[in-house]
Amino acid sequence: MSTTQTFPKGFLWGGATAANQFEGAWDVDGRGPSVDDHFMGGSFERPREITLAIDPDKLYPNHDGIDFYHHYAEDIALFAEMGFNVFRLSIAWSRIFPNGDDAEPNEAGLAFYDKVFDCCREHDIEPLVTISHYEMPYHLVEKYNGWASRELIGFFERYCETIFDRYQDKVTYWLTFNEINCGTMDMGSMMETGLIQGFEGPASEIHTTAQQRYQALHHQFVASGRVVRLAHERYPQFKVGNMDCFILSYAATCDPKDLIANQAEMRRMNWFCSDIQVRGYYPSYAKRFFEENDVRLEMADGDLDDIAAGKVDFYTFSYYMSGVVGTHDVKKTAGNMTFGGENPYLEKTDWGWQIDPDGLRYALNEIYDRYQIPLMVVENGMGAKDEVTPDGRIHDDYRIAYLRKHVAAMREAVADGVDLMGYTWWGPIDLVSAGTGEMRKRYGFIYVDKHDDGTGSYERIRKDSFYAYQKIIASNGADLD
Ligand code: BGP
């Protein structure tokens, strides 16, 4: 039986973005190059290539993004028109500290976000700020090999002190690291951890050891713990969350061995990082995992205290798909930074991501049972090829169907008793794909005339889904027809 219950009063409805995927203006007003500026465009079949130096004859899609830098007022007005009361965005670290290890911040970069946050406030939109979303100043990669170095902790703290102090009256909700748990994966770990020093070539060819990945993550946990503590001590009004890429997986069969295998995968992928950031300590299962994977963490005195003191206030996650894990033959399908097992009961997007709204209800219940703190879905969406029809419109029924099913699933979870604060759709406006660097993998309710070959007028057009989401928000999630 489905519920008739709606969402709590004050529920946060909005959309989520990341600086490197939409701001553009990569070398404007003193901004330094960031990791993503070295990634060329790719596709489903062709991995993105990384170049050591920026080659002016090559196309780097993140350099221009969708030029939010110069369109922010228009874009935020469109979000307000849809009814947003929250907007998730990230700060580009290299706008504030162009090299990452600079002694002083870049005033022009700070001033840009003042304007953006003021504009949000004028529209009664609450900013939700990701401090590090898959990017860091490239200089930190060249000189320190990203989060492999302990020194990054200090640079990150200085960055946070600067933005906390500057925006304390404008921003209340903060997330430390986007999808921190992608750092556990060989593939997909490089954007988060920056472990690409000296690498040139297809991103799929970068490989790291478990030792390197978990050491880099340890530094991020300490850094996150320290800045959460700082926020709590100095700015009691702040709420700081974690952010995980939740990839729900099911055991392929009822063979108990499949359940054990899936439990291990759920721990590695979904629980390990949040157990640390929510509970404040390494989980007991980590010991055996580290032994079996030759991981010996180097820790300094005080690291575990920093982690313990930095427990987050709310749990946030992205949810796009689910997968299957088993010990027998499991067919593989594509996914977010990863490949998972295929589920015969689910449909897929054109990029092979399995669509599973019921899994969102299940995941919300599992997470809430485990942590008992407020939750927020800060990314959910569907990448699809959109067509502008002769009437100048975009009839994206597939996206509307995806949206409604996931909102209905959240409603069920709320009726199940989950404390859910809000929902931010990934890519409310078309932007550059993180995984493939494509523009044609579109997520937006707002179409942007920008294409993979770098051409386009940057014109914004409301898609049919724009009006569908507007209705959902206006009815606080009740109107799903
Ligand atoms: C998440 C990232 C986002 C976003 C999204 C969609 O992993 O946090 O940055 O890009 O996935 O993925 P993609 O852009 O590869 O389609």
XYZ file of C-alpha atoms and ligand atoms in Angstrom:
497
model
C 0.000 0.000 0.000
C 1.434 3.390 -0.854
C 1.362 6.300 1.555
C -0.652 9.493 1.311
C 1.662 11.250 3.736
C 3.572 14.271 2.422
C 6.861 15.777 3.432
C 7.493 17.642 6.678
C 6.887 21.385 6.744
C 10.049 23.292 5.841
C 11.359 20.413 3.723
C 14.304 21.609 1.624
C 13.669 21.317 -2.132
C 16.315 22.261 -4.640
C 19.148 21.206 -6.893
C 22.857 20.394 -6.653
C 25.871 21.452 -8.702
C 29.664 21.491 -8.484
C 31.901 24.464 -9.265
C 34.207 22.668 -11.695
C 31.293 21.270 -13.701
C 29.414 24.498 -14.325
C 31.176 27.726 -13.336
C 33.564 27.956 -16.276
C 35.782 31.078 -16.076
C 38.579 28.720 -15.114
C 41.355 31.314 -15.385
C 39.404 34.455 -14.521
C 39.928 36.843 -11.584
C 42.993 35.101 -10.199
C 41.630 31.521 -10.119
C 44.346 28.860 -10.283
C 44.029 25.642 -12.325
C 42.337 22.793 -10.516
C 42.601 19.036 -11.071
C 39.594 18.947 -13.367
C 41.063 21.552 -15.678
C 43.539 18.888 -16.813
C 40.793 16.457 -17.890
C 39.736 16.435 -21.541
C 36.265 15.360 -22.700
C 35.419 11.664 -23.095
C 32.305 9.539 -23.560
C 30.683 6.323 -22.410
C 33.110 4.334 -24.579
C 36.163 6.591 -24.353
C 37.717 7.539 -20.991
C 38.671 11.146 -20.296
C 42.348 11.890 -20.941
C 44.513 13.767 -18.506
C 47.294 16.057 -19.721
C 50.124 17.282 -17.505
C 50.178 20.708 -19.130
C 47.115 22.525 -20.430
C 47.338 22.377 -24.233
C 45.639 25.425 -25.809
C 44.793 23.371 -28.911
C 42.792 20.817 -26.952
C 39.299 21.017 -25.510
C 38.846 20.860 -21.742
C 35.085 20.994 -21.076
C 35.392 22.150 -17.477
C 37.218 25.324 -18.524
C 34.009 26.931 -19.753
C 31.389 24.692 -18.110
C 28.069 26.433 -18.684
C 29.517 29.771 -17.611
C 27.555 30.042 -14.368
C 30.268 32.537 -13.391
C 28.652 35.114 -15.663
C 25.067 33.745 -15.584
C 24.619 33.167 -11.854
C 21.902 35.814 -11.385
C 19.823 34.438 -14.279
C 20.298 30.838 -13.120
C 19.421 31.472 -9.492
C 16.311 33.393 -10.625
C 15.273 30.314 -12.636
C 15.834 28.100 -9.577
C 13.653 30.479 -7.566
C 10.985 30.278 -10.253
C 10.920 26.503 -9.773
C 10.409 27.147 -6.063
C 13.816 26.125 -4.695
C 14.430 26.909 -1.044
C 17.889 25.308 -1.115
C 20.707 25.325 -3.666
C 23.696 23.022 -3.301
C 26.876 24.357 -4.874
C 30.564 23.989 -4.208
C 33.313 26.513 -3.780
C 36.251 26.134 -6.167
C 39.208 25.852 -3.777
C 41.511 27.293 -6.448
C 39.422 30.487 -6.683
C 40.151 31.117 -3.019
C 43.701 29.722 -2.824
C 44.943 29.523 -6.440
C 47.825 27.194 -5.537
C 46.355 25.709 -2.394
C 49.420 26.515 -0.296
C 49.309 30.316 -0.712
C 49.676 32.427 2.432
C 46.807 34.756 1.538
C 43.444 34.128 -0.122
C 42.417 35.640 -3.462
C 39.988 38.476 -2.731
C 38.349 38.371 -6.176
C 37.446 34.704 -5.661
C 35.946 35.403 -2.244
C 33.965 38.323 -3.669
C 32.421 36.095 -6.356
C 30.815 33.785 -3.790
C 29.634 36.803 -1.765
C 27.618 37.802 -4.808
C 26.286 34.271 -5.353
C 25.224 33.798 -1.717
C 23.648 37.268 -1.593
C 21.697 36.442 -4.722
C 20.468 33.182 -3.130
C 19.362 35.085 -0.025
C 17.490 37.646 -2.121
C 15.456 34.728 -3.480
C 15.035 33.085 -0.034
C 17.224 30.205 -1.118
C 19.418 28.564 1.493
C 22.898 27.758 0.143
C 24.219 24.282 0.943
C 27.957 24.434 0.321
C 30.273 21.556 -0.544
C 33.766 22.600 0.479
C 35.586 20.123 -1.767
C 33.745 18.624 -4.721
C 36.118 16.466 -6.769
C 38.713 19.143 -7.175
C 41.697 20.759 -5.604
C 44.255 23.279 -6.833
C 46.417 21.403 -9.337
C 49.547 22.721 -7.658
C 48.710 20.510 -4.651
C 48.809 17.508 -6.983
C 52.093 18.519 -8.619
C 53.915 19.356 -5.426
C 52.360 17.096 -2.772
C 50.553 14.299 -4.683
C 47.219 15.439 -3.322
C 45.883 13.804 -0.186
C 48.839 11.394 -0.091
C 50.516 14.163 1.868
C 49.681 15.048 5.476
C 50.425 18.651 4.613
C 47.094 18.830 2.801
C 45.342 18.769 6.181
C 46.784 22.164 7.089
C 46.023 23.683 3.683
C 42.442 22.441 3.868
C 42.048 23.863 7.383
C 43.283 27.260 6.242
C 40.854 27.183 3.303
C 37.971 26.298 5.647
C 38.908 28.924 8.241
C 38.875 31.505 5.462
C 35.499 30.598 3.985
C 33.837 29.960 7.374
C 34.914 33.381 8.563
C 33.953 35.146 5.353
C 30.534 33.545 4.829
C 29.452 32.957 8.435
C 26.394 35.205 8.006
C 25.475 33.838 4.592
C 25.910 30.066 4.820
C 24.644 27.688 7.524
C 24.847 24.258 5.854
C 28.237 22.817 4.838
C 29.497 19.468 3.526
C 33.203 18.677 3.826
C 34.040 16.253 0.974
C 31.811 15.222 -1.914
C 31.420 11.449 -2.223
C 34.395 10.859 0.036
C 33.849 7.100 -0.240
C 34.780 7.099 -3.941
C 38.299 7.401 -2.540
C 38.056 3.708 -1.578
C 37.853 2.685 -5.258
C 40.823 2.243 -7.530
C 38.947 3.790 -10.411
C 37.215 6.961 -9.403
C 39.540 7.763 -6.541
C 41.718 10.222 -8.445
C 39.308 13.122 -8.599
C 38.565 12.964 -4.913
C 42.029 12.232 -3.594
C 44.106 13.946 -6.287
C 46.466 10.943 -6.530
C 47.490 11.660 -10.121
C 50.919 13.221 -9.708
C 52.935 12.986 -12.925
C 50.215 11.067 -14.748
C 49.333 11.653 -18.392
C 46.926 9.558 -20.500
C 43.487 7.946 -20.246
C 42.101 8.289 -16.734
C 41.137 4.599 -16.773
C 44.821 3.708 -16.714
C 45.609 5.340 -13.377
C 45.923 2.763 -10.643
C 46.544 3.189 -6.945
C 47.159 0.670 -4.174
C 44.778 0.195 -1.266
C 47.558 1.527 0.962
C 47.690 4.807 -1.008
C 43.936 5.222 -1.098
C 43.247 4.556 2.561
C 46.176 6.691 3.681
C 44.806 9.562 1.593
C 41.366 8.971 3.077
C 42.806 8.968 6.584
C 44.177 12.454 5.941
C 40.745 13.542 4.708
C 39.033 12.121 7.814
C 41.422 14.039 10.063
C 40.938 17.215 8.006
C 37.163 16.800 8.071
C 37.190 16.129 11.816
C 39.252 19.232 12.517
C 37.065 21.569 10.497
C 33.829 20.131 11.889
C 35.224 20.788 15.372
C 36.248 24.290 14.351
C 32.757 24.959 12.987
C 31.107 23.724 16.182
C 33.407 25.699 18.450
C 33.360 28.984 16.589
C 30.062 29.053 14.701
C 27.350 27.299 16.708
C 24.766 28.120 14.036
C 26.586 25.957 11.444
C 25.454 22.462 10.519
C 28.106 20.301 8.880
C 27.418 17.077 7.033
C 29.321 14.269 5.353
C 28.596 13.261 1.754
C 28.717 9.704 0.456
C 28.054 8.156 -2.922
C 25.522 5.525 -1.835
C 25.517 2.574 -4.187
C 23.058 0.125 -2.755
C 23.852 -3.459 -3.634
C 21.781 -6.619 -3.366
C 23.027 -10.162 -2.874
C 22.679 -11.895 -6.266
C 21.104 -15.029 -4.767
C 20.085 -16.386 -1.385
C 23.316 -18.368 -1.236
C 24.659 -17.277 2.183
C 28.043 -16.736 0.545
C 26.430 -14.040 -1.615
C 25.111 -12.325 1.502
C 28.554 -12.311 3.088
C 30.075 -10.955 -0.136
C 27.434 -8.250 -0.357
C 27.895 -7.318 3.288
C 31.603 -6.781 2.643
C 30.823 -4.652 -0.416
C 28.231 -2.588 1.474
C 30.784 -1.957 4.204
C 33.554 -0.925 1.824
C 31.410 1.167 -0.451
C 28.688 2.593 1.745
C 29.459 2.259 5.431
C 33.200 2.605 5.980
C 33.520 6.381 5.483
C 30.233 7.335 7.078
C 30.823 5.052 10.075
C 33.939 7.155 10.698
C 32.437 10.566 9.993
C 29.142 9.960 11.808
C 30.327 7.855 14.758
C 33.792 9.365 15.118
C 35.916 6.211 15.006
C 37.178 3.486 12.656
C 34.713 0.567 12.595
C 35.816 -2.771 14.073
C 35.611 -4.518 10.662
C 38.330 -2.179 9.318
C 41.077 -4.105 11.141
C 40.588 -7.312 9.197
C 40.022 -5.450 5.930
C 43.291 -3.561 6.357
C 45.206 -6.752 7.211
C 43.884 -8.586 4.176
C 44.594 -5.664 1.852
C 48.078 -4.769 3.127
C 47.005 -1.404 4.477
C 49.141 -0.003 7.293
C 47.968 3.479 8.154
C 50.447 6.035 9.357
C 48.794 8.068 12.058
C 50.042 10.965 14.136
C 49.244 11.550 17.802
C 45.899 13.232 18.031
C 44.511 11.970 14.705
C 41.933 9.713 16.346
C 40.939 12.533 18.715
C 40.411 14.836 15.754
C 38.224 12.228 14.097
C 36.283 11.676 17.330
C 35.701 15.402 17.815
C 34.490 15.909 14.257
C 31.258 13.972 14.148
C 28.910 15.393 11.533
C 25.473 16.868 12.284
C 23.624 15.322 9.375
C 24.193 12.607 6.824
C 23.967 13.357 3.112
C 24.373 11.166 0.075
C 23.986 10.844 -3.659
C 21.706 8.137 -4.986
C 21.501 7.212 -8.647
C 21.350 3.439 -8.925
C 21.809 0.075 -7.319
C 23.903 -2.979 -8.163
C 24.187 -6.673 -7.464
C 26.993 -8.602 -5.742
C 27.477 -12.366 -5.762
C 29.961 -15.185 -5.768
C 28.508 -16.860 -8.842
C 28.535 -15.458 -12.364
C 27.202 -11.895 -12.165
C 26.910 -9.910 -15.373
C 28.409 -6.418 -15.112
C 26.809 -3.108 -15.994
C 28.110 0.455 -15.947
C 27.637 2.808 -13.037
C 28.725 5.897 -11.227
C 32.551 5.714 -11.150
C 32.233 1.967 -11.050
C 30.809 -1.188 -12.593
C 28.199 -3.142 -10.697
C 26.262 -6.343 -11.131
C 23.265 -6.318 -13.431
C 19.784 -6.655 -11.957
C 17.221 -8.262 -14.310
C 14.354 -6.447 -12.564
C 15.619 -2.944 -13.304
C 15.769 -0.652 -16.316
C 18.850 1.375 -17.167
C 19.661 4.829 -18.457
C 21.494 5.215 -21.779
C 24.698 5.218 -19.741
C 23.885 1.856 -18.145
C 22.912 3.181 -14.699
C 20.194 0.968 -13.168
C 17.091 2.915 -12.156
C 15.855 1.817 -8.731
C 13.515 4.118 -6.794
C 12.502 1.364 -4.352
C 16.186 1.065 -3.533
C 16.141 4.690 -2.417
C 13.389 3.944 0.095
C 15.331 0.913 1.284
C 18.599 2.853 1.537
C 17.000 5.707 3.486
C 15.641 3.220 6.014
C 18.944 1.391 6.349
C 20.928 4.588 6.815
C 18.506 6.057 9.321
C 18.359 2.828 11.327
C 22.138 2.861 11.524
C 22.806 6.494 12.420
C 19.621 8.119 13.751
C 20.578 11.596 12.569
C 18.797 13.729 9.939
C 19.376 12.652 6.334
C 19.393 14.516 3.073
C 19.464 13.237 -0.505
C 21.850 15.764 -2.043
C 22.149 14.186 -5.495
C 19.719 12.135 -7.542
C 19.058 12.434 -11.225
C 19.093 10.982 -14.675
C 21.619 11.668 -17.412
C 19.898 11.537 -20.813
C 20.220 12.816 -24.365
C 17.703 15.617 -24.823
C 16.337 16.867 -28.087
C 15.192 20.412 -28.769
C 12.031 19.927 -30.850
C 10.974 22.325 -33.636
C 8.707 24.148 -31.165
C 11.873 25.071 -29.264
C 10.899 22.888 -26.315
C 12.397 19.823 -24.624
C 9.843 17.117 -23.860
C 11.761 15.077 -21.291
C 9.061 12.699 -20.052
C 11.701 10.116 -19.090
C 13.243 12.583 -16.624
C 9.855 13.505 -15.181
C 9.057 9.810 -14.643
C 12.400 9.267 -12.906
C 11.871 12.311 -10.687
C 8.343 11.385 -9.646
C 9.261 7.799 -8.812
C 12.149 8.903 -6.607
C 10.068 11.542 -4.831
C 7.379 8.906 -4.221
C 10.031 6.592 -2.787
C 11.225 9.309 -0.398
C 7.645 9.863 0.681
C 7.386 6.182 1.558
C 10.593 6.430 3.573
C 9.282 9.459 5.469
C 6.119 7.479 6.236
C 8.380 4.629 7.413
C 9.749 7.063 10.016
C 12.928 8.379 8.381
C 13.996 11.904 9.378
C 14.586 13.388 5.929
C 15.524 17.085 5.680
C 15.618 17.674 1.976
C 16.282 16.741 -1.602
C 18.534 18.364 -4.172
C 18.275 17.012 -7.718
C 21.622 16.588 -9.426
C 22.159 19.084 -12.164
C 18.971 21.202 -12.088
C 20.633 22.935 -15.013
C 22.629 21.006 -17.666
C 26.321 20.847 -16.824
C 29.500 18.938 -17.672
C 29.448 15.267 -16.655
C 32.047 14.388 -14.037
C 32.551 10.865 -15.296
C 32.655 11.406 -19.042
C 33.135 15.164 -19.476
C 30.164 15.237 -21.837
C 27.521 17.945 -22.201
C 25.150 15.630 -24.043
C 24.676 13.587 -20.875
C 22.129 16.075 -19.595
C 20.533 16.139 -16.151
C 18.889 19.563 -16.100
C 15.372 20.876 -15.782
C 16.946 23.784 -17.616
C 18.562 23.131 -20.985
C 21.802 24.934 -21.795
C 22.803 25.460 -25.396
C 26.342 24.139 -25.033
C 27.764 21.136 -26.867
C 30.577 18.615 -26.700
C 32.540 20.317 -29.464
C 32.656 23.486 -27.358
C 30.079 25.391 -29.424
C 26.853 26.909 -28.140
C 25.197 30.182 -27.222
C 24.750 29.327 -23.501
C 21.050 30.138 -23.876
C 18.913 28.672 -21.082
C 15.568 26.950 -21.958
C 13.014 25.546 -19.501
C 12.364 21.826 -20.203
C 9.008 20.145 -19.482
C 10.581 18.751 -16.302
C 11.040 22.350 -15.087
C 7.269 22.665 -14.704
C 6.900 19.158 -13.248
C 9.406 19.918 -10.481
C 7.778 23.299 -9.895
C 4.467 21.504 -9.232
C 6.115 18.985 -6.937
C 7.708 21.720 -4.873
C 4.572 23.883 -4.759
C 2.618 20.926 -3.361
C 5.454 19.895 -0.989
C 5.744 16.581 -2.771
C 2.032 15.764 -2.961
C 1.443 16.398 -6.663
C 3.159 13.595 -8.545
C 0.834 13.333 -11.557
C 28.373 12.168 -8.767
C 29.142 13.443 -8.632
C 28.639 14.597 -9.425
C 27.922 14.246 -10.697
C 27.114 12.977 -10.646
C 26.682 12.445 -11.993
O 29.251 11.121 -8.625
O 29.180 13.881 -7.284
O 29.686 15.510 -9.545
O 28.706 14.405 -11.794
O 27.762 11.936 -9.975
O 27.741 11.770 -12.613
P 28.166 12.027 -14.109
O 28.400 13.488 -14.208
O 29.404 11.243 -14.322
O 27.035 11.576 -14.938
